[in-house]
Short mmCIF file of N, CA and C in Angstrom, two decimals:
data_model
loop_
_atom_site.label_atom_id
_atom_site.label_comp_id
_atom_site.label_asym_id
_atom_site.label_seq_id
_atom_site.Cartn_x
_atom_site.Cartn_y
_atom_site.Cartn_z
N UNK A 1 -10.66 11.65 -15.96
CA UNK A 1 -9.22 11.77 -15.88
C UNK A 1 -8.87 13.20 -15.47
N UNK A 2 -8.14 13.55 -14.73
CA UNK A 2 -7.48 14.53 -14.08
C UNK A 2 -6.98 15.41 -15.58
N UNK A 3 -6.83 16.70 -15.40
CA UNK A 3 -6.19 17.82 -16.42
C UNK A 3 -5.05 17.66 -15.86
N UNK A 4 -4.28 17.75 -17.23
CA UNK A 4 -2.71 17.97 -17.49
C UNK A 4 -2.44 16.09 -17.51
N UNK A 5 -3.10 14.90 -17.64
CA UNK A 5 -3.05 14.08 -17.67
C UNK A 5 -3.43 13.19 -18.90
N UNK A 6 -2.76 12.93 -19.60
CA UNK A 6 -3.02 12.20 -20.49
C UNK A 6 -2.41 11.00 -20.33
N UNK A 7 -3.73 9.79 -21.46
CA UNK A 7 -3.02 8.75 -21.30
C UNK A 7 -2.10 7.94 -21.34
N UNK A 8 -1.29 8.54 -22.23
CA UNK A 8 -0.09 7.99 -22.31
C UNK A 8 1.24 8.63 -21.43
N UNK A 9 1.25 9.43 -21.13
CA UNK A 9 2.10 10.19 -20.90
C UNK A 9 1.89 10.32 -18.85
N UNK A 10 2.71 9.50 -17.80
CA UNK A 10 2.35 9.95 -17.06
C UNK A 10 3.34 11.06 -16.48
N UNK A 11 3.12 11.94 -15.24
CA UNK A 11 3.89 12.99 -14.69
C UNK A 11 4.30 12.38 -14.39
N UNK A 12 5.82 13.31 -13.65
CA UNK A 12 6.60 13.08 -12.92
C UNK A 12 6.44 12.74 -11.77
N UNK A 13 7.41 11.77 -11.02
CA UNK A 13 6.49 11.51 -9.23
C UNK A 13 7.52 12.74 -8.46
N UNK A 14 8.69 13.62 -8.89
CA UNK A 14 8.59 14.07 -7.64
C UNK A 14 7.64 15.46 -7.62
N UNK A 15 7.52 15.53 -6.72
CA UNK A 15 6.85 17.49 -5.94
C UNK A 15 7.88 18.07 -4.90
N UNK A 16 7.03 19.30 -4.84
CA UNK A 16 7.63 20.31 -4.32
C UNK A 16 7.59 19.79 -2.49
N UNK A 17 6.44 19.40 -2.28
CA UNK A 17 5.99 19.62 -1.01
C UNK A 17 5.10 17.83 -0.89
N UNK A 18 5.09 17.34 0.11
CA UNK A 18 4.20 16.26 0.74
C UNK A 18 2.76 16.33 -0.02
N UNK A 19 2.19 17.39 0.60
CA UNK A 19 0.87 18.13 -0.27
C UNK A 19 0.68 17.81 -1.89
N UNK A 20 1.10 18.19 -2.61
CA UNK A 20 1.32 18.03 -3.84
C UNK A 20 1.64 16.25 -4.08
N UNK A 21 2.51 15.81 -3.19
CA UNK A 21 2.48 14.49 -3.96
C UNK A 21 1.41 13.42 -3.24
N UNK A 22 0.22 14.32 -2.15
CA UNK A 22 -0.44 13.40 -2.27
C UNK A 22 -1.45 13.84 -3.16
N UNK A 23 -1.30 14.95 -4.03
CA UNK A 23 -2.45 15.45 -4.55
C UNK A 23 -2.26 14.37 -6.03
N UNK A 24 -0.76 14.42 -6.26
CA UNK A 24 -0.16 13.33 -7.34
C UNK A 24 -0.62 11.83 -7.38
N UNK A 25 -0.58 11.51 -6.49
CA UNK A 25 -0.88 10.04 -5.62
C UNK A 25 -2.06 9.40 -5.90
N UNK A 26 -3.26 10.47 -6.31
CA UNK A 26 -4.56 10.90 -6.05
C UNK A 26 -4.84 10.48 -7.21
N UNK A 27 -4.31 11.36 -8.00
CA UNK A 27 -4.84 11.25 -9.66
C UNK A 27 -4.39 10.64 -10.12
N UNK A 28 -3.23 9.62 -9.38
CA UNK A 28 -2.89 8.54 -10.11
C UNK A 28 -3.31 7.36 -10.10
N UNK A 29 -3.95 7.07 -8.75
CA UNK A 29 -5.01 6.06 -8.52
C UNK A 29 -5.89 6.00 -9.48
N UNK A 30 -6.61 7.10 -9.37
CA UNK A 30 -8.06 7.72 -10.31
C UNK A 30 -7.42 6.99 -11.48
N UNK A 31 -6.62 7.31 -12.15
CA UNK A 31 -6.33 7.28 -13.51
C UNK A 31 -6.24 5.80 -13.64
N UNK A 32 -5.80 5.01 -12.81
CA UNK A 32 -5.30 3.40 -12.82
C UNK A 32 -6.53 2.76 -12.49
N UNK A 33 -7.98 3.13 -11.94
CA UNK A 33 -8.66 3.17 -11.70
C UNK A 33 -9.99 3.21 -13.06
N UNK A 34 -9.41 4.29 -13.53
CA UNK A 34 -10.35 4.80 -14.93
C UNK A 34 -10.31 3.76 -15.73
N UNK A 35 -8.02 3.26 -15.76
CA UNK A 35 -7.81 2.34 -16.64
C UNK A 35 -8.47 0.83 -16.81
N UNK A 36 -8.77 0.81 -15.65
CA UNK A 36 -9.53 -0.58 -15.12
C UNK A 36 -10.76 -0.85 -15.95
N UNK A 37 -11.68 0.42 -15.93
CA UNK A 37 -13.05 -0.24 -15.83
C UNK A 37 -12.89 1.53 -17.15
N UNK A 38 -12.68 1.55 -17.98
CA UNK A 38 -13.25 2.66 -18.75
C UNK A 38 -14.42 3.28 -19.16
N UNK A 39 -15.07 2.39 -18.69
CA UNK A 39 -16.79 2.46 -19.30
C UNK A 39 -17.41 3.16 -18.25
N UNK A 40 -17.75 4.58 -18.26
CA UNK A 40 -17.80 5.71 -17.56
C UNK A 40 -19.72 4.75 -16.91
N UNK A 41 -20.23 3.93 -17.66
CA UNK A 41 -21.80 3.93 -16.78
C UNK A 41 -21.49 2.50 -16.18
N UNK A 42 -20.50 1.84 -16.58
CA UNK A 42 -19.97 1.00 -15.07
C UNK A 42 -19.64 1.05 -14.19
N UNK A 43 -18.64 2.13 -13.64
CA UNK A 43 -18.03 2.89 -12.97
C UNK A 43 -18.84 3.34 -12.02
N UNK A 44 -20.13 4.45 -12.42
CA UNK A 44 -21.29 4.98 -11.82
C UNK A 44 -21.89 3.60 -11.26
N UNK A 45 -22.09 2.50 -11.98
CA UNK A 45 -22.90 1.50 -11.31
C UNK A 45 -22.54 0.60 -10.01
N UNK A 46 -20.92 0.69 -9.96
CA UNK A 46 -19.87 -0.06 -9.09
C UNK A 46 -19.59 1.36 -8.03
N UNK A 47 -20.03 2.47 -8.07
CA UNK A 47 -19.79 3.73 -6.86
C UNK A 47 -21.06 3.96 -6.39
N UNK A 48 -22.47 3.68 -7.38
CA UNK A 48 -23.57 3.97 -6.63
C UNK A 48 -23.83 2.46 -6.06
N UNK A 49 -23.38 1.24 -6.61
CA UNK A 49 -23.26 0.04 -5.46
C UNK A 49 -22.26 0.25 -4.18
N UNK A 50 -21.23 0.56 -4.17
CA UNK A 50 -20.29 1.33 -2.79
C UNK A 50 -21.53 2.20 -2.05
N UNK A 51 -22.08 3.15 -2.15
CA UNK A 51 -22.84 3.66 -1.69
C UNK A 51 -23.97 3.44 -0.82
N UNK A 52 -24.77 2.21 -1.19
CA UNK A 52 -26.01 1.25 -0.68
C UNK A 52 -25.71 0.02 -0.63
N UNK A 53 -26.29 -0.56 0.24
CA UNK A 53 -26.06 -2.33 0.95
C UNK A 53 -26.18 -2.86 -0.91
N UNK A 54 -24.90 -3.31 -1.52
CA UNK A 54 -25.16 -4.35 -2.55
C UNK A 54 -25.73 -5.43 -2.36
N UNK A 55 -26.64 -5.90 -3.86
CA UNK A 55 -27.34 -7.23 -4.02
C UNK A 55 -26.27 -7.97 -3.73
N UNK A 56 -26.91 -9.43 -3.52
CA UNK A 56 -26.22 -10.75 -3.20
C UNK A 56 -25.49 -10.54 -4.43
N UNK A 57 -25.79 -10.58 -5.46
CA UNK A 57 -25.41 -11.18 -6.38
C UNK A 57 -23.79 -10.37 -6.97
N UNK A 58 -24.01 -9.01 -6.34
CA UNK A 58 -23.24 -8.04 -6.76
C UNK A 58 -21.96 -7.96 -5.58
N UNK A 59 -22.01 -8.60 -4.36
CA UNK A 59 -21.25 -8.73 -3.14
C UNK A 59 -20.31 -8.87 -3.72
N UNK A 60 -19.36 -10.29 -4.51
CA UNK A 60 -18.41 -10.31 -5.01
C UNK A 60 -17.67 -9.79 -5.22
N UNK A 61 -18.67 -9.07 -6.38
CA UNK A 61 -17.54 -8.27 -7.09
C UNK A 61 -17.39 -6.92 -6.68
N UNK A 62 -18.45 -6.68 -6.33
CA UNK A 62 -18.35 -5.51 -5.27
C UNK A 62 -16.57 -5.00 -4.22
N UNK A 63 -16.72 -6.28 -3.87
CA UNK A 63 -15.38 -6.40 -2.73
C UNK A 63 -14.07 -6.54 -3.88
N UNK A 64 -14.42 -7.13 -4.70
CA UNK A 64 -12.85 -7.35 -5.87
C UNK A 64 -12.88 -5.56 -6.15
N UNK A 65 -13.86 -5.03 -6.52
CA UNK A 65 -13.00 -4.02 -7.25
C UNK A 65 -12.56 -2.84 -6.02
N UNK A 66 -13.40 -3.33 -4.63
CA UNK A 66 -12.93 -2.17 -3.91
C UNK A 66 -11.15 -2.73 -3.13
N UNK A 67 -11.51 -3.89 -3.40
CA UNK A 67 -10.20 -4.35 -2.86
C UNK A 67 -9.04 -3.99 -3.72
N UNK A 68 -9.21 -3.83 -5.46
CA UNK A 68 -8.48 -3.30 -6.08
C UNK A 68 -8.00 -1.75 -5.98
N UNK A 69 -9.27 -1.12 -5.60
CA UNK A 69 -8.75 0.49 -5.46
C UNK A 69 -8.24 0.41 -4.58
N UNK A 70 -8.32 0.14 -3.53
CA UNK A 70 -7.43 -0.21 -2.07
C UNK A 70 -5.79 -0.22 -2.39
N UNK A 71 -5.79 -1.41 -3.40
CA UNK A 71 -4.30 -1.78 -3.62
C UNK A 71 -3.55 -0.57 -4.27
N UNK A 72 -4.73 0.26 -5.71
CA UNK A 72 -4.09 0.95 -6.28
C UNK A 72 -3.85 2.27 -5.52
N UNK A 73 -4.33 2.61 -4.72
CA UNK A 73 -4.54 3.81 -4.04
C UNK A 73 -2.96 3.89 -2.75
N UNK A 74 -3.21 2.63 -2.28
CA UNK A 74 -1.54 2.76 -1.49
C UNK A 74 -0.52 2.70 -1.98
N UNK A 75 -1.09 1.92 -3.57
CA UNK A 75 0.99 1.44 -3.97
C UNK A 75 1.72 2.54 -5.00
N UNK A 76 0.31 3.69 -5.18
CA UNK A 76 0.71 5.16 -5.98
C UNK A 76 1.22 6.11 -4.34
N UNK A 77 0.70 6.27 -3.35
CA UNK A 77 1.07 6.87 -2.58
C UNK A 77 2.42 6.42 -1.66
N UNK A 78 2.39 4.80 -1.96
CA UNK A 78 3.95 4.57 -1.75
C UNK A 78 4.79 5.03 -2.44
N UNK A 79 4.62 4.79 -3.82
CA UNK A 79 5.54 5.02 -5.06
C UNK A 79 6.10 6.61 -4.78
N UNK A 80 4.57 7.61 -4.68
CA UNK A 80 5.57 9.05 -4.65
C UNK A 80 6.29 9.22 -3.42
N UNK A 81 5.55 8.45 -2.05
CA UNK A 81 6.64 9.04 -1.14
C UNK A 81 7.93 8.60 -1.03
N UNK A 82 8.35 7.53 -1.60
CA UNK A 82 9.30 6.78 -2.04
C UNK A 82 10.63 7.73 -3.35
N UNK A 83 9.77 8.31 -4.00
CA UNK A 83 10.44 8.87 -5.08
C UNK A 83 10.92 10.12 -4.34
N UNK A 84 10.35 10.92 -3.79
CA UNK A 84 10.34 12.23 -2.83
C UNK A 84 10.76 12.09 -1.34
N UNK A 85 11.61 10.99 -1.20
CA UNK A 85 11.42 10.19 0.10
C UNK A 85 11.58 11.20 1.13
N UNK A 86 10.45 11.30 1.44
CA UNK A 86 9.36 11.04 2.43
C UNK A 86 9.42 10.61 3.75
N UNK A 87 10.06 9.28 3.45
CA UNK A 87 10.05 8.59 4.47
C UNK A 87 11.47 8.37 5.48
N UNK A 88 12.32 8.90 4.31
CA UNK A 88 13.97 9.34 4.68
C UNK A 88 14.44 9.74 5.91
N UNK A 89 13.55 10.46 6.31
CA UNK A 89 13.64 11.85 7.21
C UNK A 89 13.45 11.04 8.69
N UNK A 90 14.77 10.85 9.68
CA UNK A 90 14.89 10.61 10.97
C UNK A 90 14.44 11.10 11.32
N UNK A 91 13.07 10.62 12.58
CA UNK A 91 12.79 11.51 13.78
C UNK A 91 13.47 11.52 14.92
N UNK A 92 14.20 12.59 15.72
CA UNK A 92 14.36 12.61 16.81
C UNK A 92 14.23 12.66 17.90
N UNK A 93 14.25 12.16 19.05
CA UNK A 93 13.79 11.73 20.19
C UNK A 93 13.72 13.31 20.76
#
């Protein structure tokens, strides 16, 4: 878990700068991530399987949990640019 983060308590989504809220974005995945699977030598076992061609047997689930970080990883970096919007900002021709 990220410092200045505890579990109960999450930060605030806005920042100062883009930078910062993807640095926010980041550790908030991680953290929703941690929340998932807490068991710190599962975790290692499901990142050193990401790493090398997984067993048959491990394919599955392999793809569920990366498909989960996937989900959690965009819908925290939606959330802050959304809060900080981000996305507000007209470009002009």
């Amino acid at each position: 878990m990220s410092e200045g983060m505890s579990s109960s308590k999450l930060p605030e989504l806005l920042t100062a700068t883009p930078f910062e809220g993807r640095l926010l974005a980041i550790a908030l995945a991680r953290k929703a991530i941690y929340d998932r699977q807490p068991d710190k030598g599962l975790r290692q076992q499901q990142m050193d399987c990401c790493a090398f061609e997984p067993a048959k047997e491990q394919k599955a689930a392999f793809r569920k949990e990366t498909a989960c970080c996937k989900v959690y990883a965009r819908k925290m970096f939606q959330e802050v640019a959304k809060a900080n919007n981000y996305w507000s900002k007209k470009k002009t021709p």
